Amino acid sequence: MLPGDTERAWRRFRAHLPELVWNAARLEGNSFTLPEVRTLLAGVTVGDHPAGDERQVLALGEAYAALRDLVGYGRFHIDKSISDRLNRIVARHESPDAGRFRGEGTLRRGGSELLRTRFAGLQERIAETGDPRLQALIYFCSAACTRFYTAGNNRTALLMMTGILISNGFDAITIPGVRRLELDHALDTLVATDDATELMSFLVDCSASPDD
């Protein structure tokens, strides 16, 4: 994960946005191919796919576009309002409580006060960490494990991690869809052992920059 500059990272992020959407969707088991994702994001309907898969791709495309604008206008920050906004987009077709921590919405059970406390603790830990690369890894591991929302947790964590990286001049980490089982195993290990070493190593291994 080599240092760069913010403008270059943002430019590369915009150029590779369809690939980021495609890989994020594939991690959810989505059936769209990369050419089909490009077509759908261009506003052309693609047939022979479940309606849920199409909605998921479009929601991811909108979320990545929102992230692009937040970073581009210097408005991306590691706070709950940004995370809620991105989750509201990616999970809007999957949960009536999209954009709200578990327990904040219609399903009152879920420990919302505890989750807000954990998020505040995550912010404090990140603020004490000087390296943006480590900040991004810590954020993804913590958010994916804690599962702040009723749906879309991994996608939201991925978006936030991407925002941290590109706003600090680093390329986004792309997790290839074909490595879905590796990701699931690393997440299971984190939940079972409270040790993020395997997941962090996996993310770093996925961090090879795309070609210009």
Coordinates of N, CA and C in Angstrom, one line a residue:
M1 N 0.9 -1.2 0.0 CA 0.0 0.0 0.0 C 0.9 1.2 0.0
L2 N 1.3 1.6 -1.2 CA 2.3 2.7 -1.3 C 1.6 4.1 -1.3
P3 N 2.3 5.1 -0.7 CA 1.7 6.4 -0.6 C 1.7 7.1 -2.0
G4 N 0.7 7.9 -2.2 CA 0.5 8.6 -3.4 C 0.1 10.0 -3.1
D5 N -0.8 10.5 -3.9 CA -1.4 11.8 -3.7 C -2.9 11.8 -3.8
T6 N -3.6 12.6 -3.2 CA -5.1 12.6 -3.1 C -5.7 12.7 -4.5
E7 N -5.2 13.6 -5.3 CA -5.8 13.8 -6.6 C -5.7 12.6 -7.5
R8 N -4.5 12.0 -7.5 CA -4.3 10.8 -8.2 C -5.2 9.6 -7.8
A9 N -5.2 9.4 -6.4 CA -6.1 8.4 -5.9 C -7.5 8.6 -6.2
W10 N -8.0 9.8 -6.2 CA -9.4 10.1 -6.5 C -9.6 9.9 -7.9
R11 N -8.7 10.3 -8.8 CA -8.9 10.1 -10.2 C -8.9 8.6 -10.6
R12 N -8.1 7.8 -10.0 CA -8.1 6.4 -10.2 C -9.3 5.7 -9.7
F13 N -9.8 6.2 -8.5 CA -11.1 5.7 -8.0 C -12.2 5.9 -8.9
R14 N -12.3 7.1 -9.5 CA -13.4 7.4 -10.4 C -13.3 6.5 -11.7
A15 N -12.0 6.3 -12.1 CA -11.8 5.6 -13.4 C -12.2 4.1 -13.2
H16 N -12.0 3.6 -12.0 CA -12.3 2.2 -11.7 C -13.6 1.9 -10.9
L17 N -14.4 2.9 -10.9 CA -15.7 2.8 -10.1 C -16.5 1.6 -10.5
P18 N -16.7 1.3 -11.8 CA -17.5 0.1 -12.2 C -16.9 -1.2 -11.7
E19 N -15.6 -1.3 -11.7 CA -15.0 -2.5 -11.2 C -15.2 -2.6 -9.7
L20 N -15.1 -1.5 -8.9 CA -15.4 -1.5 -7.5 C -16.8 -2.0 -7.2
V21 N -17.7 -1.4 -8.0 CA -19.1 -1.8 -7.8 C -19.3 -3.3 -8.1
W22 N -18.7 -3.8 -9.2 CA -18.9 -5.2 -9.6 C -18.3 -6.1 -8.5
N23 N -17.1 -5.8 -8.0 CA -16.5 -6.7 -7.1 C -17.3 -6.7 -5.7
A24 N -17.7 -5.5 -5.3 CA -18.5 -5.4 -4.1 C -19.8 -6.2 -4.2
A25 N -20.4 -6.2 -5.4 CA -21.7 -7.0 -5.7 C -21.4 -8.5 -5.7
R26 N -20.3 -8.8 -6.3 CA -19.9 -10.3 -6.4 C -19.7 -10.8 -5.0
L27 N -19.2 -10.1 -4.1 CA -19.0 -10.5 -2.7 C -20.3 -10.8 -2.0
E28 N -21.4 -10.3 -2.6 CA -22.7 -10.6 -2.0 C -23.4 -11.7 -2.8
G29 N -22.7 -12.3 -3.8 CA -23.3 -13.4 -4.6 C -24.1 -12.9 -5.8
N30 N -23.8 -11.6 -6.2 CA -24.6 -11.0 -7.3 C -24.1 -11.7 -8.6
S31 N -25.1 -11.8 -9.5 CA -24.9 -12.6 -10.7 C -24.4 -11.7 -11.9
F32 N -24.3 -10.4 -11.8 CA -24.0 -9.5 -12.9 C -22.5 -9.6 -13.2
T33 N -22.2 -9.6 -14.5 CA -20.8 -9.6 -15.0 C -20.4 -8.1 -15.0
L34 N -19.0 -7.9 -15.2 CA -18.5 -6.6 -15.2 C -19.1 -5.8 -16.4
P35 N -19.1 -6.3 -17.7 CA -19.8 -5.6 -18.8 C -21.2 -5.2 -18.5
E36 N -21.9 -6.1 -17.8 CA -23.3 -5.9 -17.5 C -23.4 -4.8 -16.4
V37 N -22.5 -4.7 -15.5 CA -22.5 -3.7 -14.5 C -22.3 -2.3 -15.2
R38 N -21.3 -2.3 -16.1 CA -21.0 -1.1 -16.9 C -22.3 -0.6 -17.6
T39 N -23.0 -1.5 -18.2 CA -24.2 -1.2 -19.0 C -25.3 -0.7 -18.1
L40 N -25.5 -1.3 -16.9 CA -26.5 -0.9 -16.0 C -26.2 0.4 -15.4
L41 N -25.0 0.7 -15.1 CA -24.6 2.0 -14.5 C -24.7 3.1 -15.5
A42 N -24.7 2.7 -16.8 CA -24.8 3.7 -17.9 C -26.3 4.0 -18.1
G43 N -27.2 3.3 -17.4 CA -28.6 3.6 -17.5 C -29.4 2.7 -18.5
V44 N -28.7 1.6 -18.9 CA -29.4 0.7 -19.8 C -29.7 -0.6 -19.0
T45 N -31.0 -1.0 -19.1 CA -31.4 -2.2 -18.4 C -30.8 -3.5 -19.0
V46 N -30.4 -4.4 -18.1 CA -29.9 -5.7 -18.5 C -30.8 -6.8 -18.1
G47 N -31.2 -7.6 -19.0 CA -32.2 -8.6 -18.7 C -31.6 -9.9 -18.1
D48 N -32.5 -10.9 -17.8 CA -32.1 -12.2 -17.4 C -31.4 -12.2 -16.1
H49 N -31.7 -11.3 -15.2 CA -31.2 -11.3 -13.8 C -32.3 -11.0 -12.8
P50 N -32.2 -11.6 -11.6 CA -33.2 -11.3 -10.6 C -33.2 -9.8 -10.3
A51 N -34.4 -9.3 -10.0 CA -34.6 -7.9 -9.8 C -33.8 -7.4 -8.6
G52 N -33.6 -8.3 -7.6 CA -32.8 -8.0 -6.4 C -31.4 -7.7 -6.8
D53 N -30.8 -8.5 -7.7 CA -29.4 -8.3 -8.1 C -29.3 -6.9 -8.8
E54 N -30.3 -6.6 -9.6 CA -30.2 -5.3 -10.3 C -30.3 -4.1 -9.3
R55 N -31.2 -4.2 -8.4 CA -31.3 -3.2 -7.4 C -30.0 -3.0 -6.6
Q56 N -29.4 -4.2 -6.3 CA -28.2 -4.1 -5.5 C -27.1 -3.4 -6.2
V57 N -26.9 -3.7 -7.5 CA -25.9 -3.1 -8.3 C -26.1 -1.6 -8.4
L58 N -27.4 -1.2 -8.7 CA -27.7 0.2 -8.8 C -27.5 1.0 -7.4
A59 N -27.8 0.3 -6.3 CA -27.6 0.9 -5.0 C -26.1 1.1 -4.7
L60 N -25.3 0.1 -5.1 CA -23.9 0.2 -4.9 C -23.3 1.3 -5.8
G61 N -23.8 1.4 -7.0 CA -23.3 2.5 -7.9 C -23.6 3.8 -7.3
E62 N -24.8 4.0 -6.8 CA -25.2 5.3 -6.2 C -24.4 5.6 -4.9
A63 N -24.1 4.5 -4.1 CA -23.3 4.7 -2.9 C -21.9 5.1 -3.3
Y64 N -21.3 4.5 -4.3 CA -19.9 4.8 -4.7 C -19.9 6.2 -5.3
A65 N -20.9 6.6 -6.0 CA -21.0 8.0 -6.5 C -21.1 9.0 -5.4
A66 N -21.9 8.7 -4.4 CA -22.0 9.6 -3.2 C -20.6 9.7 -2.5
L67 N -19.9 8.6 -2.4 CA -18.6 8.6 -1.8 C -17.6 9.4 -2.6
R68 N -17.7 9.3 -3.9 CA -16.9 10.1 -4.9 C -17.1 11.6 -4.6
D69 N -18.4 12.0 -4.5 CA -18.6 13.4 -4.3 C -18.2 13.8 -2.9
L70 N -18.4 13.0 -1.9 CA -17.9 13.4 -0.5 C -16.4 13.6 -0.5
V71 N -15.7 12.7 -1.1 CA -14.2 12.9 -1.1 C -13.8 14.0 -2.0
G72 N -14.5 14.1 -3.2 CA -14.1 15.2 -4.1 C -14.3 16.6 -3.6
Y73 N -15.4 16.8 -2.7 CA -15.6 18.1 -2.2 C -15.1 18.2 -0.8
G74 N -14.2 17.3 -0.3 CA -13.6 17.4 1.0 C -14.6 17.2 2.1
R75 N -15.6 16.5 1.9 CA -16.7 16.3 3.0 C -16.7 14.9 3.6
F76 N -15.7 14.1 3.2 CA -15.7 12.8 3.8 C -15.0 12.8 5.2
H77 N -15.7 12.3 6.2 CA -15.1 12.2 7.5 C -15.5 10.8 8.1
I78 N -14.7 10.4 9.1 CA -15.0 9.2 9.8 C -16.0 9.5 10.9
D79 N -17.3 9.5 10.5 CA -18.3 9.8 11.6 C -19.6 9.0 11.2
K80 N -20.4 8.9 12.2 CA -21.7 8.1 12.1 C -22.6 8.6 11.0
S81 N -22.7 9.9 10.8 CA -23.6 10.5 9.8 C -23.2 10.0 8.4
I82 N -21.9 10.0 8.1 CA -21.4 9.5 6.8 C -21.7 8.0 6.6
S83 N -21.4 7.3 7.6 CA -21.6 5.8 7.6 C -23.1 5.6 7.4
D84 N -24.0 6.3 8.1 CA -25.4 6.1 8.0 C -25.9 6.4 6.6
R85 N -25.3 7.5 6.1 CA -25.8 7.9 4.7 C -25.4 6.9 3.7
L86 N -24.2 6.3 3.8 CA -23.9 5.3 2.8 C -24.7 4.0 3.0
N87 N -24.9 3.6 4.2 CA -25.7 2.4 4.5 C -27.1 2.6 4.0
R88 N -27.6 3.8 4.2 CA -29.0 4.1 3.7 C -29.2 3.9 2.2
I89 N -28.1 4.1 1.5 CA -28.2 3.9 0.1 C -28.0 2.4 -0.3
V90 N -27.0 1.8 0.2 CA -26.7 0.4 -0.2 C -27.7 -0.6 0.3
A91 N -28.4 -0.3 1.5 CA -29.3 -1.3 2.1 C -30.8 -0.9 2.0
R92 N -31.0 0.1 1.2 CA -32.4 0.6 1.2 C -33.4 -0.3 0.7
H93 N -33.0 -1.3 -0.1 CA -34.0 -2.3 -0.6 C -34.0 -3.6 0.2
E94 N -33.2 -3.6 1.3 CA -33.0 -4.8 2.1 C -33.5 -4.7 3.5
S95 N -33.7 -3.4 4.0 CA -34.1 -3.2 5.4 C -34.8 -2.0 5.6
P96 N -35.9 -2.0 6.3 CA -36.7 -0.7 6.6 C -35.9 0.2 7.5
D97 N -34.8 -0.3 8.1 CA -34.0 0.5 9.0 C -32.7 0.9 8.4
A98 N -32.6 0.8 7.1 CA -31.3 1.2 6.4 C -30.9 2.6 6.9
G99 N -29.6 2.8 7.2 CA -29.1 4.1 7.6 C -29.3 4.4 9.1
R100 N -29.7 3.3 9.8 CA -29.8 3.5 11.3 C -29.2 2.3 12.0
F101 N -28.5 2.6 13.0 CA -27.9 1.5 13.8 C -29.0 0.5 14.3
R102 N -28.6 -0.7 14.5 CA -29.5 -1.7 15.1 C -30.1 -1.1 16.4
G103 N -31.4 -1.1 16.5 CA -32.1 -0.6 17.7 C -32.5 0.8 17.5
E104 N -32.1 1.5 16.5 CA -32.5 3.0 16.3 C -33.8 3.1 15.5
G105 N -34.1 2.1 14.8 CA -35.3 2.2 13.9 C -36.5 1.5 14.4
T106 N -37.2 0.8 13.4 CA -38.4 0.1 13.8 C -38.2 -1.1 14.7
L107 N -37.0 -1.7 14.6 CA -36.7 -2.8 15.4 C -35.9 -2.3 16.6
R108 N -36.6 -2.0 17.7 CA -36.0 -1.3 18.8 C -35.0 -2.1 19.6
R109 N -35.1 -3.4 19.5 CA -34.0 -4.3 20.1 C -32.8 -4.3 19.3
G110 N -31.7 -4.3 19.9 CA -30.4 -4.4 19.1 C -29.3 -3.6 19.7
G111 N -29.5 -3.0 20.9 CA -28.4 -2.4 21.6 C -27.9 -1.1 21.0
S112 N -28.7 -0.2 20.5 CA -28.2 1.0 19.8 C -27.3 1.8 20.6
E113 N -27.6 1.9 21.9 CA -26.7 2.7 22.8 C -25.3 2.1 22.9
L114 N -25.2 0.8 23.0 CA -24.0 0.1 23.0 C -23.2 0.3 21.7
L115 N -24.0 0.2 20.6 CA -23.3 0.4 19.3 C -22.8 1.8 19.1
R116 N -23.5 2.7 19.5 CA -23.0 4.1 19.4 C -21.7 4.3 20.3
T117 N -21.7 3.7 21.4 CA -20.5 3.7 22.3 C -19.3 3.1 21.6
R118 N -19.6 1.9 20.9 CA -18.5 1.2 20.2 C -18.0 2.0 19.0
F119 N -18.9 2.7 18.4 CA -18.5 3.5 17.2 C -17.7 4.7 17.7
A120 N -18.1 5.3 18.8 CA -17.2 6.4 19.4 C -15.9 5.9 19.8
G121 N -15.8 4.7 20.3 CA -14.5 4.1 20.7 C -13.7 3.8 19.5
L122 N -14.3 3.4 18.4 CA -13.6 3.2 17.1 C -13.0 4.5 16.6
Q123 N -13.8 5.5 16.6 CA -13.3 6.9 16.2 C -12.1 7.3 17.0
E124 N -12.2 7.1 18.3 CA -11.0 7.4 19.2 C -9.8 6.7 18.9
R125 N -9.9 5.4 18.6 CA -8.8 4.5 18.3 C -8.2 5.0 17.0
I126 N -9.0 5.3 16.0 CA -8.5 5.7 14.7 C -7.8 7.0 14.8
A127 N -8.4 7.9 15.6 CA -7.7 9.3 15.8 C -6.4 9.1 16.4
E128 N -6.1 8.1 17.2 CA -4.8 7.9 17.8 C -3.8 7.2 16.9
T129 N -4.3 6.7 15.7 CA -3.5 6.0 14.8 C -3.1 7.0 13.6
G130 N -1.8 7.2 13.5 CA -1.3 8.2 12.6 C -1.3 7.7 11.1
D131 N -1.3 6.4 10.8 CA -1.1 5.9 9.5 C -2.5 5.7 8.9
P132 N -2.9 6.4 7.8 CA -4.3 6.2 7.2 C -4.5 4.8 6.8
R133 N -3.5 4.1 6.3 CA -3.6 2.7 5.9 C -4.1 1.8 7.1
L134 N -3.5 2.0 8.2 CA -3.9 1.3 9.4 C -5.3 1.7 9.9
Q135 N -5.6 3.0 9.7 CA -6.9 3.5 10.1 C -8.0 2.8 9.3
A136 N -7.7 2.7 8.0 CA -8.7 2.0 7.1 C -8.9 0.6 7.4
L137 N -7.8 -0.1 7.7 CA -7.9 -1.5 8.0 C -8.6 -1.7 9.4
I138 N -8.3 -0.9 10.3 CA -9.0 -1.0 11.6 C -10.5 -0.7 11.5
Y139 N -10.8 0.3 10.7 CA -12.2 0.6 10.5 C -13.0 -0.6 9.9
F140 N -12.4 -1.1 8.8 CA -13.2 -2.2 8.1 C -13.3 -3.4 9.1
C141 N -12.3 -3.8 9.8 CA -12.3 -5.0 10.6 C -13.3 -4.8 11.8
S142 N -13.3 -3.6 12.4 CA -14.2 -3.3 13.5 C -15.6 -3.2 13.1
A143 N -15.9 -2.5 12.0 CA -17.2 -2.3 11.5 C -17.8 -3.6 11.0
A144 N -17.1 -4.4 10.3 CA -17.6 -5.7 9.7 C -17.9 -6.6 10.8
C145 N -17.1 -6.6 11.9 CA -17.3 -7.5 13.0 C -18.4 -7.1 13.9
T146 N -18.5 -5.8 14.2 CA -19.6 -5.2 15.1 C -20.9 -5.3 14.4
R147 N -21.0 -5.1 13.1 CA -22.3 -5.2 12.4 C -23.3 -4.1 13.0
F148 N -23.0 -2.9 12.7 CA -23.8 -1.8 13.3 C -25.2 -1.8 12.7
Y149 N -25.4 -2.3 11.5 CA -26.7 -2.2 10.8 C -27.4 -3.5 10.7
T150 N -28.6 -3.5 10.3 CA -29.4 -4.7 10.1 C -29.1 -5.3 8.7
A151 N -28.5 -4.6 7.8 CA -28.1 -5.1 6.5 C -27.0 -4.2 5.9
G152 N -26.3 -4.8 5.0 CA -25.3 -4.0 4.2 C -24.0 -3.6 5.0
N153 N -23.7 -4.4 6.1 CA -22.6 -4.0 6.9 C -21.2 -4.1 6.2
N154 N -21.0 -5.2 5.5 CA -19.7 -5.3 4.8 C -19.5 -4.3 3.7
R155 N -20.6 -4.0 3.0 CA -20.5 -3.0 1.9 C -20.3 -1.6 2.5
T156 N -21.0 -1.3 3.6 CA -20.8 0.0 4.2 C -19.4 0.1 4.8
A157 N -18.8 -0.9 5.4 CA -17.5 -0.9 5.9 C -16.5 -0.7 4.8
L158 N -16.7 -1.4 3.7 CA -15.9 -1.3 2.5 C -15.9 0.1 1.9
L159 N -17.0 0.7 1.9 CA -17.1 2.1 1.4 C -16.4 3.1 2.3
M160 N -16.6 2.9 3.6 CA -15.9 3.8 4.6 C -14.4 3.6 4.5
M161 N -13.9 2.3 4.4 CA -12.5 2.1 4.2 C -11.9 2.7 3.0
T162 N -12.7 2.7 1.9 CA -12.3 3.3 0.6 C -12.2 4.8 0.8
G163 N -13.2 5.4 1.5 CA -13.1 6.8 1.7 C -11.9 7.3 2.5
I164 N -11.5 6.5 3.5 CA -10.4 6.8 4.3 C -9.1 6.8 3.5
L165 N -9.0 5.7 2.6 CA -7.8 5.6 1.8 C -7.7 6.7 0.8
I166 N -8.7 6.9 -0.1 CA -8.5 7.8 -1.2 C -8.5 9.2 -0.7
S167 N -9.1 9.5 0.4 CA -9.0 10.9 0.9 C -7.6 11.2 1.5
N168 N -6.8 10.2 1.7 CA -5.5 10.3 2.2 C -4.4 10.0 1.1
G169 N -4.8 9.8 -0.1 CA -3.9 9.6 -1.2 C -3.5 8.2 -1.5
F170 N -4.3 7.2 -1.0 CA -4.0 5.8 -1.3 C -5.1 5.2 -2.1
D171 N -4.8 4.3 -3.0 CA -5.8 3.7 -3.8 C -6.7 2.8 -3.0
A172 N -8.0 2.7 -3.5 CA -9.0 1.9 -2.8 C -8.5 0.4 -2.9
I173 N -8.8 -0.3 -1.8 CA -8.6 -1.8 -1.8 C -9.8 -2.5 -2.5
T174 N -9.5 -3.2 -3.5 CA -10.5 -4.0 -4.2 C -10.4 -5.4 -3.8
I175 N -11.5 -5.9 -3.2 CA -11.6 -7.3 -2.9 C -12.2 -8.1 -4.0
P176 N -11.4 -8.9 -4.8 CA -12.0 -9.6 -5.9 C -13.2 -10.5 -5.5
G177 N -14.2 -10.6 -6.3 CA -15.3 -11.4 -6.0 C -14.9 -12.9 -5.8
V178 N -13.9 -13.3 -6.6 CA -13.5 -14.7 -6.5 C -12.8 -15.1 -5.2
R179 N -12.5 -14.1 -4.4 CA -11.9 -14.3 -3.1 C -12.9 -14.2 -1.9
R180 N -14.2 -14.4 -2.3 CA -15.3 -14.2 -1.3 C -15.1 -15.2 -0.2
L181 N -14.8 -16.4 -0.5 CA -14.7 -17.4 0.6 C -13.5 -17.1 1.6
E182 N -12.4 -16.6 1.0 CA -11.3 -16.1 1.9 C -11.7 -15.0 2.8
L183 N -12.5 -14.1 2.3 CA -13.0 -13.0 3.1 C -13.9 -13.5 4.2
D184 N -14.8 -14.4 3.8 CA -15.7 -15.0 4.8 C -15.0 -15.7 5.9
H185 N -14.0 -16.5 5.5 CA -13.2 -17.2 6.5 C -12.4 -16.3 7.5
A186 N -11.9 -15.2 6.9 CA -11.2 -14.2 7.7 C -12.1 -13.5 8.7
L187 N -13.3 -13.2 8.2 CA -14.3 -12.6 9.1 C -14.8 -13.5 10.2
D188 N -15.0 -14.8 9.8 CA -15.3 -15.8 10.8 C -14.3 -15.9 11.9
T189 N -13.0 -15.9 11.5 CA -11.9 -16.0 12.4 C -11.9 -14.8 13.4
L190 N -12.1 -13.6 12.8 CA -12.2 -12.4 13.6 C -13.3 -12.5 14.7
V191 N -14.4 -12.9 14.3 CA -15.6 -13.0 15.2 C -15.3 -14.0 16.3
A192 N -14.7 -15.2 15.9 CA -14.5 -16.3 16.8 C -13.3 -16.0 17.8
T193 N -12.3 -15.3 17.3 CA -11.1 -15.1 18.2 C -10.8 -13.7 18.6
D194 N -11.6 -12.7 18.1 CA -11.3 -11.3 18.3 C -9.9 -10.9 17.9
D195 N -9.4 -11.6 16.9 CA -8.0 -11.3 16.4 C -8.2 -11.0 14.9
A196 N -7.8 -9.8 14.5 CA -8.0 -9.3 13.2 C -6.8 -9.5 12.3
T197 N -5.8 -10.2 12.7 CA -4.6 -10.4 12.0 C -4.8 -11.0 10.6
E198 N -5.6 -12.1 10.5 CA -5.9 -12.8 9.3 C -6.6 -11.8 8.3
L199 N -7.6 -11.1 8.8 CA -8.4 -10.2 8.0 C -7.6 -9.1 7.5
M200 N -6.7 -8.5 8.3 CA -5.9 -7.4 7.9 C -4.9 -7.9 6.8
S201 N -4.3 -9.0 7.0 CA -3.4 -9.6 6.1 C -4.1 -9.8 4.7
F202 N -5.3 -10.3 4.8 CA -6.1 -10.5 3.6 C -6.3 -9.2 2.8
L203 N -6.7 -8.2 3.5 CA -7.0 -6.9 2.9 C -5.7 -6.3 2.3
V204 N -4.6 -6.4 3.0 CA -3.3 -5.9 2.4 C -3.0 -6.7 1.1
D205 N -3.2 -8.0 1.2 CA -2.9 -8.8 0.0 C -3.8 -8.4 -1.2
C206 N -5.0 -7.8 -0.9 CA -5.9 -7.4 -2.0 C -5.6 -6.0 -2.4
S207 N -4.6 -5.3 -1.9 CA -4.4 -3.9 -2.1 C -3.5 -3.5 -3.3
A208 N -3.1 -4.5 -4.1 CA -2.4 -4.2 -5.3 C -3.1 -3.2 -6.1
S209 N -2.4 -2.2 -6.5 CA -3.1 -1.1 -7.3 C -3.5 -1.5 -8.7
P210 N -4.7 -1.1 -9.2 CA -5.0 -1.4 -10.6 C -4.1 -0.7 -11.5
D211 N -4.0 -1.1 -12.8 CA -3.2 -0.4 -13.8 C -3.9 0.9 -14.1
D212 N -3.0 1.8 -14.5 CA -3.6 3.1 -14.9 C -4.3 3.0 -16.2

